[in-house]
Short mmCIF file of N, CA and C in Angstrom, two decimals:
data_model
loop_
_atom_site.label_atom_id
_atom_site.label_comp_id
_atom_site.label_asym_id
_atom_site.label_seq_id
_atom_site.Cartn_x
_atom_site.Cartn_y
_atom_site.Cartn_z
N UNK A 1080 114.75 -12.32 -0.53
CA UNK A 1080 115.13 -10.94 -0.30
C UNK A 1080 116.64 -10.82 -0.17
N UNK A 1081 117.24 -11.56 0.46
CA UNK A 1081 118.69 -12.07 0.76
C UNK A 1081 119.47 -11.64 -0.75
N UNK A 1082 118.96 -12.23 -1.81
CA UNK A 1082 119.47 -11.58 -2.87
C UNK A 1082 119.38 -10.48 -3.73
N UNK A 1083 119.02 -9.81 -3.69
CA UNK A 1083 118.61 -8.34 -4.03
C UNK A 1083 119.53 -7.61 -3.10
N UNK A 1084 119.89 -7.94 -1.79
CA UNK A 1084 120.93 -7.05 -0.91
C UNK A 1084 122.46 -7.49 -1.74
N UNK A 1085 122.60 -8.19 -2.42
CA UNK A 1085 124.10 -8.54 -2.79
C UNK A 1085 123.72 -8.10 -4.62
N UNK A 1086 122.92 -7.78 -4.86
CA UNK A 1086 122.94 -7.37 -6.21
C UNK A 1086 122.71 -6.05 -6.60
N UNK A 1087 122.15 -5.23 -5.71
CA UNK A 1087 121.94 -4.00 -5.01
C UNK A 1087 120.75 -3.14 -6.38
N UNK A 1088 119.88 -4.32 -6.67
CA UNK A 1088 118.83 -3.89 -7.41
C UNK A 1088 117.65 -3.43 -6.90
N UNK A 1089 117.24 -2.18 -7.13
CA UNK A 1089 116.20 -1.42 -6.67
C UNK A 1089 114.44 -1.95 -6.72
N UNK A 1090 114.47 -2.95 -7.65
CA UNK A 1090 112.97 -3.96 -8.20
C UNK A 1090 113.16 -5.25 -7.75
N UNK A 1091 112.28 -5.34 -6.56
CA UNK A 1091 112.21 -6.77 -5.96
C UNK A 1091 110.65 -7.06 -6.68
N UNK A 1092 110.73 -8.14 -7.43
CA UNK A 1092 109.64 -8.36 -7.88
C UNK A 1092 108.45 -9.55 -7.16
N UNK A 1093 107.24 -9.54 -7.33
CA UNK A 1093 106.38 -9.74 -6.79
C UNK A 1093 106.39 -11.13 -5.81
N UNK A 1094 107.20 -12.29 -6.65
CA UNK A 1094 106.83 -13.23 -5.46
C UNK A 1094 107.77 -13.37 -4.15
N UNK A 1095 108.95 -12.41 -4.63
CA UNK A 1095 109.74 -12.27 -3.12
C UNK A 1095 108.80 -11.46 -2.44
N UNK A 1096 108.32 -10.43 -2.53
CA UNK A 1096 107.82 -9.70 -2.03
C UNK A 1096 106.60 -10.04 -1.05
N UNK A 1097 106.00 -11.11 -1.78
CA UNK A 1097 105.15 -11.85 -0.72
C UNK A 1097 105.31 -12.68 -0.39
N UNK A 1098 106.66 -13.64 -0.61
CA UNK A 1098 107.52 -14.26 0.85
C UNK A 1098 107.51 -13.80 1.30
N UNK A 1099 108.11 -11.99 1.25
CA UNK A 1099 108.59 -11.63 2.27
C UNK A 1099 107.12 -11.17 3.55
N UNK A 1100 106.18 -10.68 2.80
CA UNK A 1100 105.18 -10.60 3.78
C UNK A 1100 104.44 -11.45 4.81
N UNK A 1101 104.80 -13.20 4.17
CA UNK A 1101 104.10 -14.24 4.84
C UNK A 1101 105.19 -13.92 6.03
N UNK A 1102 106.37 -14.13 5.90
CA UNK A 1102 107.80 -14.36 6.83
C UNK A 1102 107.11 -13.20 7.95
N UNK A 1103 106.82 -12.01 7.19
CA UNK A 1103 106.85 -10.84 8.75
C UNK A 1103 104.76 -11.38 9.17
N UNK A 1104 104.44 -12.17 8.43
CA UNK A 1104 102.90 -12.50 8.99
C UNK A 1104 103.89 -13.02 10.07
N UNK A 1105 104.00 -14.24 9.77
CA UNK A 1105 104.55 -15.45 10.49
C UNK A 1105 105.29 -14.94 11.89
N UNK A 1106 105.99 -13.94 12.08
CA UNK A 1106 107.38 -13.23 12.44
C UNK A 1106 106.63 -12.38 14.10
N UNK A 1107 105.38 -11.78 13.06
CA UNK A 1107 104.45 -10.81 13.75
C UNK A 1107 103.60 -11.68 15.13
N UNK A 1108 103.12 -12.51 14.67
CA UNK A 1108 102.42 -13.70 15.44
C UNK A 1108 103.33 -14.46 16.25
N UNK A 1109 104.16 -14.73 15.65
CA UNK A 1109 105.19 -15.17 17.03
C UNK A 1109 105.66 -14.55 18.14
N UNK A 1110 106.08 -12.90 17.80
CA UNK A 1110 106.14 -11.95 18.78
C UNK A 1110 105.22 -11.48 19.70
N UNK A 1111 103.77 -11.68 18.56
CA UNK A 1111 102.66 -11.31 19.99
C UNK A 1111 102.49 -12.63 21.07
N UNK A 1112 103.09 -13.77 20.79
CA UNK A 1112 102.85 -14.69 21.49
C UNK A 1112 104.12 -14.88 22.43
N UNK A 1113 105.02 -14.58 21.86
CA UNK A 1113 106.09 -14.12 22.89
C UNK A 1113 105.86 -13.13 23.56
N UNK A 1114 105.17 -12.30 23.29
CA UNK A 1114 105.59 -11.24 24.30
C UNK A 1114 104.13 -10.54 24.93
N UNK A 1115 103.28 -11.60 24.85
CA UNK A 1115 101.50 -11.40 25.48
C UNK A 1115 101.24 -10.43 25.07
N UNK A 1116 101.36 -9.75 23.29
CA UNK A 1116 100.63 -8.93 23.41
C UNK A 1116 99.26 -8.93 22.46
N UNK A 1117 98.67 -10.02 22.35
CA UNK A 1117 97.64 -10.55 21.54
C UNK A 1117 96.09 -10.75 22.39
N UNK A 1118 96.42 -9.75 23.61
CA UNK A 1118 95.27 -9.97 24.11
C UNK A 1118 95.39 -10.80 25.54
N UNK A 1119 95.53 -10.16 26.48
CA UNK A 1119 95.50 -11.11 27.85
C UNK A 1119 94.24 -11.70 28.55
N UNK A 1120 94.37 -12.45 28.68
CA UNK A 1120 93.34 -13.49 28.86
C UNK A 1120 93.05 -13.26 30.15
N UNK A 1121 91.38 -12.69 30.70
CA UNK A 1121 91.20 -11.74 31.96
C UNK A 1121 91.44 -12.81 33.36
N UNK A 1122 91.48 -13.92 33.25
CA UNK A 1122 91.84 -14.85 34.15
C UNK A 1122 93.29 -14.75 34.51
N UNK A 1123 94.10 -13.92 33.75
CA UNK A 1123 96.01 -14.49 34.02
C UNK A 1123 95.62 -12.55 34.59
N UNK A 1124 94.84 -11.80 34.03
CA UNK A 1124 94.95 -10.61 34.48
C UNK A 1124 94.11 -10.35 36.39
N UNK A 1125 93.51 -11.43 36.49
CA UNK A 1125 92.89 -11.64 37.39
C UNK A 1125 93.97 -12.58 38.75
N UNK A 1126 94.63 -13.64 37.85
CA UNK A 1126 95.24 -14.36 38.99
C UNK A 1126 96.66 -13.70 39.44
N UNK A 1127 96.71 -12.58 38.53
CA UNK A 1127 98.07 -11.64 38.64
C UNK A 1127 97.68 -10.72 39.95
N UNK A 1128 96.34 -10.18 40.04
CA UNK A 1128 96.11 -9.12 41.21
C UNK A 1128 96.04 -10.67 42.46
N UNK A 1129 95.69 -11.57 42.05
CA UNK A 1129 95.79 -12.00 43.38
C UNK A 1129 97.17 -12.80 43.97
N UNK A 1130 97.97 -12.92 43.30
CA UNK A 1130 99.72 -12.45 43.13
C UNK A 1130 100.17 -11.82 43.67
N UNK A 1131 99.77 -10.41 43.26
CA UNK A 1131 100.25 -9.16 43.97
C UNK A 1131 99.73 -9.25 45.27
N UNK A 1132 98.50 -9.32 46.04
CA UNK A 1132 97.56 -9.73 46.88
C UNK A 1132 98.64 -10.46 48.04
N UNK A 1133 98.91 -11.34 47.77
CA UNK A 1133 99.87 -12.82 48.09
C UNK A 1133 101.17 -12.04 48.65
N UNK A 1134 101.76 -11.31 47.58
CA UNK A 1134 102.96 -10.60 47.67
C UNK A 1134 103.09 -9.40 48.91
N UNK A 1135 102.01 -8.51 48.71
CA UNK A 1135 101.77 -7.31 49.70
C UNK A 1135 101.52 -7.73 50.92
N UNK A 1136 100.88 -8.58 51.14
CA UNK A 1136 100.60 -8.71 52.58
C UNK A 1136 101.53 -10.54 53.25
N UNK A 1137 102.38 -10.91 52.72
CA UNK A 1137 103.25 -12.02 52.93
C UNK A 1137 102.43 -13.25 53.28
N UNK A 1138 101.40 -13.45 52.52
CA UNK A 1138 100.55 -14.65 53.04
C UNK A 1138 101.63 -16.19 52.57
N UNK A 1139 101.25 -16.72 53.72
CA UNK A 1139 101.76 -18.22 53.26
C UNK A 1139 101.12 -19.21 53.14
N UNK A 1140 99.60 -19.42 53.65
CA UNK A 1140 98.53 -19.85 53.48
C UNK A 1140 97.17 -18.90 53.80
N UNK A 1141 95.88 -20.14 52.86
CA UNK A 1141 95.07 -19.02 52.93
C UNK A 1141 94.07 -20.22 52.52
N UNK A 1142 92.25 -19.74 52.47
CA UNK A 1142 91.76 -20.47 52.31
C UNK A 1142 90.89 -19.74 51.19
N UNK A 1143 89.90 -20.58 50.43
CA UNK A 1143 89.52 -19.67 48.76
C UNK A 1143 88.24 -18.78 49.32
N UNK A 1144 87.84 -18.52 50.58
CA UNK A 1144 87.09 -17.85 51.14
C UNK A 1144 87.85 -16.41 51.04
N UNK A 1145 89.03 -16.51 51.95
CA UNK A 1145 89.67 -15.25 51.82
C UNK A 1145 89.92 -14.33 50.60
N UNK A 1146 89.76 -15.16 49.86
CA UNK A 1146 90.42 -14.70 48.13
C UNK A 1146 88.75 -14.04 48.17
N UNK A 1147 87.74 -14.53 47.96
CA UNK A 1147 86.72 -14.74 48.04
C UNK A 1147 86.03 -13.31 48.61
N UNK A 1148 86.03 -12.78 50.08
CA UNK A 1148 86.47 -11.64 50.93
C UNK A 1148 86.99 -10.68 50.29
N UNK A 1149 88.00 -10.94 50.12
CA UNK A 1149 89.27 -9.76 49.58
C UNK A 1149 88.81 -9.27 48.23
N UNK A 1150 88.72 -10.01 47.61
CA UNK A 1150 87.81 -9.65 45.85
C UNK A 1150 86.39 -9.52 45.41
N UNK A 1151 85.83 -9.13 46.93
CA UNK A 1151 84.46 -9.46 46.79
C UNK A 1151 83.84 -8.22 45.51
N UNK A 1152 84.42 -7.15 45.48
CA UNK A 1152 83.84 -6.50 44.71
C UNK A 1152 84.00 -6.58 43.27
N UNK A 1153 84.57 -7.56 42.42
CA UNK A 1153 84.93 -8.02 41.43
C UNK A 1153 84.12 -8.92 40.93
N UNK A 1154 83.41 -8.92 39.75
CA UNK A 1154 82.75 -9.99 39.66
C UNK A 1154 83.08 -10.84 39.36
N UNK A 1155 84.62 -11.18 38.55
CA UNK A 1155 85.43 -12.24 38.07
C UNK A 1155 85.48 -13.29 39.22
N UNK A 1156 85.65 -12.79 40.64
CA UNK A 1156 86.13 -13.71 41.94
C UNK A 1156 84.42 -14.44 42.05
N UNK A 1157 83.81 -14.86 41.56
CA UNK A 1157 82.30 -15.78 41.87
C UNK A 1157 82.76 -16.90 41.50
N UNK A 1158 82.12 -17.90 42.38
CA UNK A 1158 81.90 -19.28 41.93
C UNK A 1158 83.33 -19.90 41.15
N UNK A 1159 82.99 -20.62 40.28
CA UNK A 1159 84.08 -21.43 39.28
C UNK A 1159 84.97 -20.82 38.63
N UNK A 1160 85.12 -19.31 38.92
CA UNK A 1160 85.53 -18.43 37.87
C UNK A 1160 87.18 -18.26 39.12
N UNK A 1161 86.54 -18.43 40.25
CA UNK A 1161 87.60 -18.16 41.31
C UNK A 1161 88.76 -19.49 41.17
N UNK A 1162 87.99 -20.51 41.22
CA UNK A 1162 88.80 -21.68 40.58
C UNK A 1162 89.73 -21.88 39.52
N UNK A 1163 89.18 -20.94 38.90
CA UNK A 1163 90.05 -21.12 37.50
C UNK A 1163 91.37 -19.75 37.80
N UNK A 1164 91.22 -19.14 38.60
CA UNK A 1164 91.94 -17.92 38.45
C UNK A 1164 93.11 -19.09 39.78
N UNK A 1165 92.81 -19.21 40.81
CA UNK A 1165 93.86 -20.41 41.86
C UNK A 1165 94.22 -21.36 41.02
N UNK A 1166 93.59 -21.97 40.19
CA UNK A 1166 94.68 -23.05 39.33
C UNK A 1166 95.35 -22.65 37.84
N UNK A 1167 94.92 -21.29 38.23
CA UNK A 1167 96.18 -20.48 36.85
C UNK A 1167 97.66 -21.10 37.66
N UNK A 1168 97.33 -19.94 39.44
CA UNK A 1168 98.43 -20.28 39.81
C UNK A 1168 99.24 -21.36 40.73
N UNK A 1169 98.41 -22.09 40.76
CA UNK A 1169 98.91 -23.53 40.66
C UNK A 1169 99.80 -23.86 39.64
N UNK A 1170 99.28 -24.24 38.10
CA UNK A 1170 100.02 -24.78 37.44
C UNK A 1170 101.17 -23.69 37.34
N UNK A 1171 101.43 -22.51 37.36
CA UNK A 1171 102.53 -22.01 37.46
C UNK A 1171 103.75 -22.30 38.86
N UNK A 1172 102.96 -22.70 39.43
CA UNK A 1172 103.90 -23.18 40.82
C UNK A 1172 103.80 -22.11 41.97
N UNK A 1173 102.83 -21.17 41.89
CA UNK A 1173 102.71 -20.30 43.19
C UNK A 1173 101.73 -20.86 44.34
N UNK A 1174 101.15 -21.70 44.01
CA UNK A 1174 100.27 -22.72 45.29
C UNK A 1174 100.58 -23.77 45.01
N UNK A 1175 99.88 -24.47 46.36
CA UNK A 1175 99.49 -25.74 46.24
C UNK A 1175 98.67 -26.03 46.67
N UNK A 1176 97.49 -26.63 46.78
CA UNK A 1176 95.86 -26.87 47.16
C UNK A 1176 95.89 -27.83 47.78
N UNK A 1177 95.30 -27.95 49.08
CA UNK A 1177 94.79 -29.03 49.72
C UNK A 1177 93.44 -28.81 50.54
N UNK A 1178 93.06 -30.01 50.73
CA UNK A 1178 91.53 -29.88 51.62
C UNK A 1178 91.55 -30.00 53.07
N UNK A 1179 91.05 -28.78 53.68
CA UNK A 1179 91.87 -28.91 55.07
C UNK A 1179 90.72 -30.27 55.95
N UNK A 1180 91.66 -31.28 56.01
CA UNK A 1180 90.18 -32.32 57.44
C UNK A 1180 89.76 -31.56 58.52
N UNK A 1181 90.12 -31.15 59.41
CA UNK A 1181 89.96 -30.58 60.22
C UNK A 1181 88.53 -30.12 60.78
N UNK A 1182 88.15 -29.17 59.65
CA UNK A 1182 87.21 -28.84 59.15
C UNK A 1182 85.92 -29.22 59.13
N UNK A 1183 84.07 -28.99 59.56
CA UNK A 1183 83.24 -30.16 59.80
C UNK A 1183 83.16 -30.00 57.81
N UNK A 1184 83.18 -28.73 57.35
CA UNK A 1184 83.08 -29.62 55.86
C UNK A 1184 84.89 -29.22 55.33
N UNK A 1185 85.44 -30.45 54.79
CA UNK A 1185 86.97 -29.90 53.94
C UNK A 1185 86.83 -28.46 53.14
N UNK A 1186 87.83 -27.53 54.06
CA UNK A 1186 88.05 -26.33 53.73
C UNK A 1186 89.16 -26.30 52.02
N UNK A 1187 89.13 -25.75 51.27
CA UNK A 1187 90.22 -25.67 50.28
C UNK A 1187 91.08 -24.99 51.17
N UNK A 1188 92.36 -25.13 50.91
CA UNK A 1188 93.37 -24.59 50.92
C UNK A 1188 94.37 -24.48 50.54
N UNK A 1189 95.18 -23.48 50.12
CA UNK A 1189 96.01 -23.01 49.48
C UNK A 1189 97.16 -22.14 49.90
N UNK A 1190 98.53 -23.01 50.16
CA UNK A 1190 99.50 -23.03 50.41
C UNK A 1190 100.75 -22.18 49.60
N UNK A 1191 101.45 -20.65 49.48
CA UNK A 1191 102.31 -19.93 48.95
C UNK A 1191 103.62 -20.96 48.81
N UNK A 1192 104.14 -21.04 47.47
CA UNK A 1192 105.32 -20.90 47.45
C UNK A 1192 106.15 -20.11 47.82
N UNK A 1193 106.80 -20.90 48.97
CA UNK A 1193 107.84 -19.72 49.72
C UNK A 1193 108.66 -18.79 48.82
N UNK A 1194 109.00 -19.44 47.96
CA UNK A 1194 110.27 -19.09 46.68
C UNK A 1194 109.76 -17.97 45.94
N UNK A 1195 108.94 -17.60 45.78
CA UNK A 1195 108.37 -16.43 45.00
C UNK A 1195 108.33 -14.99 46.13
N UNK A 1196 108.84 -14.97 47.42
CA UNK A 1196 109.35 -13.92 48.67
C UNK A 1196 111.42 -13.59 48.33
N UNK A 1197 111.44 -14.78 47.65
CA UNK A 1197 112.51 -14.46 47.26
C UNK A 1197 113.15 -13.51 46.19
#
């Protein structure tokens, strides 16, 4: 395409033309992946309210009961599904999980990154 702008010819013929369409395929797909808009995945939309959750009320620890409580009316927060939404934010670095001893059975628990009050 690059050359047709320096020759200033009005007929770009066919196989630039579908370079040029693979380039904006190619171009298009990268942007929705940059910029999440290909569909959010209801687990990152799920571990985001419990983010906000985290945020509103200044928790610094908590146990997956509470999450549990707090989201009870959601059906996403059941069972293994709750797991997967706490180790979204884990691997992002907003918890950290441990098993409380204490406890007659080990409680989960889950510890705020202070740094995200910042």
């Amino acid at each position: 395409m690059a050359e047709y702008l320096q020759s200033r010819s009005t007929i770009i013929d066919y196989d630039v033309m579908m370079n040029a369409i693979e380039i904006a395929k190619i171009l298009i797909s990268h942007a929705q992946i940059a910029y999440g808009l290909m569909g959010i995945d209801q687990n990152i939309i799920d571990a985001n309210s419990v983010l906000e959750w985290i945020n509103n009320q200044k928790i610094k620890c908590f146990d997956k009961s509470s999450v549990t409580t707090k989201f009870k009316n959601r059906k996403a927060f059941k069972g293994k599904k709750i797991d997967k939404i706490l180790s979204i934010l884990i691997e992002q670095g907003y918890l950290k999980h441990y098993k409380d001893p204490t406890t007659k059975k080990p409680t989960d628990m889950y510890v705020v990154n202070p740094k995200i009050y910042l």
